Short mmCIF file of C-alpha atoms in Angstrom, two decimals:
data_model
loop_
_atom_site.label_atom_id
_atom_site.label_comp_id
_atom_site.label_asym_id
_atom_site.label_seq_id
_atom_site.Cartn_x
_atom_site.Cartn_y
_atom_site.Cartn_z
CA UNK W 1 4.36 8.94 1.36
CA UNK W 2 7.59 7.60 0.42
CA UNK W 3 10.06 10.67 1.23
CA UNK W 4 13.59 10.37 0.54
CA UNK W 5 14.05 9.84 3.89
CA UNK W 6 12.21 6.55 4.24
CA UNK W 7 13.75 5.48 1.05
CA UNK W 8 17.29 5.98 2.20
CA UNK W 9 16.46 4.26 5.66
CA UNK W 10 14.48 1.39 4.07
CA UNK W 11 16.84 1.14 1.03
CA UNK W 12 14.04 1.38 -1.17
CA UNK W 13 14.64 1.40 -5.05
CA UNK W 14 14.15 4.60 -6.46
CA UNK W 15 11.64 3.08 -9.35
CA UNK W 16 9.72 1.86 -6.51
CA UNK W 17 6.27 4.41 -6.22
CA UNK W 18 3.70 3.99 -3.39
CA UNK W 19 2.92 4.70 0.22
CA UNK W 20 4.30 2.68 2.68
CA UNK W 21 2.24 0.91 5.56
CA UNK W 22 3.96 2.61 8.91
CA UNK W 23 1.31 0.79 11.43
CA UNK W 24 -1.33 -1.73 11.41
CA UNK W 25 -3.59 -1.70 14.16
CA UNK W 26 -4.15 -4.97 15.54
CA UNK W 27 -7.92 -6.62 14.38
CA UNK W 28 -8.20 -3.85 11.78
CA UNK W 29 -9.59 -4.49 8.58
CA UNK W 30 -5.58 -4.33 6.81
CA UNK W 31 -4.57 -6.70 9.86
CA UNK W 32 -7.37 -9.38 8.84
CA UNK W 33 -5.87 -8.27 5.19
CA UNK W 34 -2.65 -9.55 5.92
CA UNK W 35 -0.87 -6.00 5.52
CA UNK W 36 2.61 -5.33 7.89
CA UNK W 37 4.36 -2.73 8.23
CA UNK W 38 6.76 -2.10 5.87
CA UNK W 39 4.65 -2.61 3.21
CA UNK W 40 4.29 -0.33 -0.10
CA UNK W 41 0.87 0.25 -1.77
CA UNK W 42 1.32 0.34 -4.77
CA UNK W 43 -1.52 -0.21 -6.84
CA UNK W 44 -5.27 -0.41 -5.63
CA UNK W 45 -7.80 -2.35 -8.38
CA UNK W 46 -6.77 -0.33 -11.54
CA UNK W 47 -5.59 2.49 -9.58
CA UNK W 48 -1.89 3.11 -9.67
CA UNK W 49 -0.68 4.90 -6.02
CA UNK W 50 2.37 7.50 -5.91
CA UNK W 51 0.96 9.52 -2.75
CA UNK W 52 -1.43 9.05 0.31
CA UNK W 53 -4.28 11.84 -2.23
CA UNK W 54 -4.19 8.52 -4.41
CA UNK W 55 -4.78 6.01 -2.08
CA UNK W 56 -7.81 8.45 -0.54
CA UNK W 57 -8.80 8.48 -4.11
CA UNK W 58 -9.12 4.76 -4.96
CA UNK W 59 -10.53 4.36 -1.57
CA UNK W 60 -13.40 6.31 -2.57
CA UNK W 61 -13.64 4.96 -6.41
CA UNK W 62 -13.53 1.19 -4.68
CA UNK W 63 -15.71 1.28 -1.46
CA UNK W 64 -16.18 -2.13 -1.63
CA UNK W 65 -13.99 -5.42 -1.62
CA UNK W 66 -11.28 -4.07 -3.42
CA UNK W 67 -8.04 -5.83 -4.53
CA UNK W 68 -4.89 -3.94 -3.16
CA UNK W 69 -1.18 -4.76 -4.50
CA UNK W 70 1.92 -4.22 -2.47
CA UNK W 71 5.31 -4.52 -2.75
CA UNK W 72 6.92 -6.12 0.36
CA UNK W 73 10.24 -6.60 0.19
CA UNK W 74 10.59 -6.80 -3.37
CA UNK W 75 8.40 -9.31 -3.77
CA UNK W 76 4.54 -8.18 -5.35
CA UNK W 77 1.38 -9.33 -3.48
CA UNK W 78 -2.38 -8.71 -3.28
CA UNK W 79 -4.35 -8.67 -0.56
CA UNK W 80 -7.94 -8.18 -0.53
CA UNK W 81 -9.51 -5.67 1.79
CA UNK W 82 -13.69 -5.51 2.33
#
């Protein structure tokens, strides 16, 4: 989760929701995916993400390719994870 914390040190936006991407193991399915870290989940399919119980949630709804948005550095992207 983003805690105040990692917002101050990151000097992310306070309108900014998500959880951010502290490590990507290398050959992992989010390596393949293109995620780094740094990056903030913030949306997965139609799912919008605020804390790690949504991303667990979405994971579950989507088990499948599913579409996963991210803010990284200020810039919106998707990346698509199988």
């Amino acid at each position: 989760n983003i805690t105040p914390q990692i917002r101050k040190q990151i000097g992310i936006p306070d309108d900014i929701k998500g959880v951010i991407v502290s490590e990507v193991k290398p050959e992992s399915k989010a390596d393949k995916a293109g995620f780094m870290p740094g990056d903030i989940i913030i949306q997965i399919e139609d799912s919008m993400i605020k804390d790690v119980a949504d991303v667990e949630h979405a994971m579950k709804k989507y088990p499948d390719s599913k579409r996963i948005y991210i803010n990284r550095r200020g810039m919106i992207r998707i990346l698509v994870v199988d």
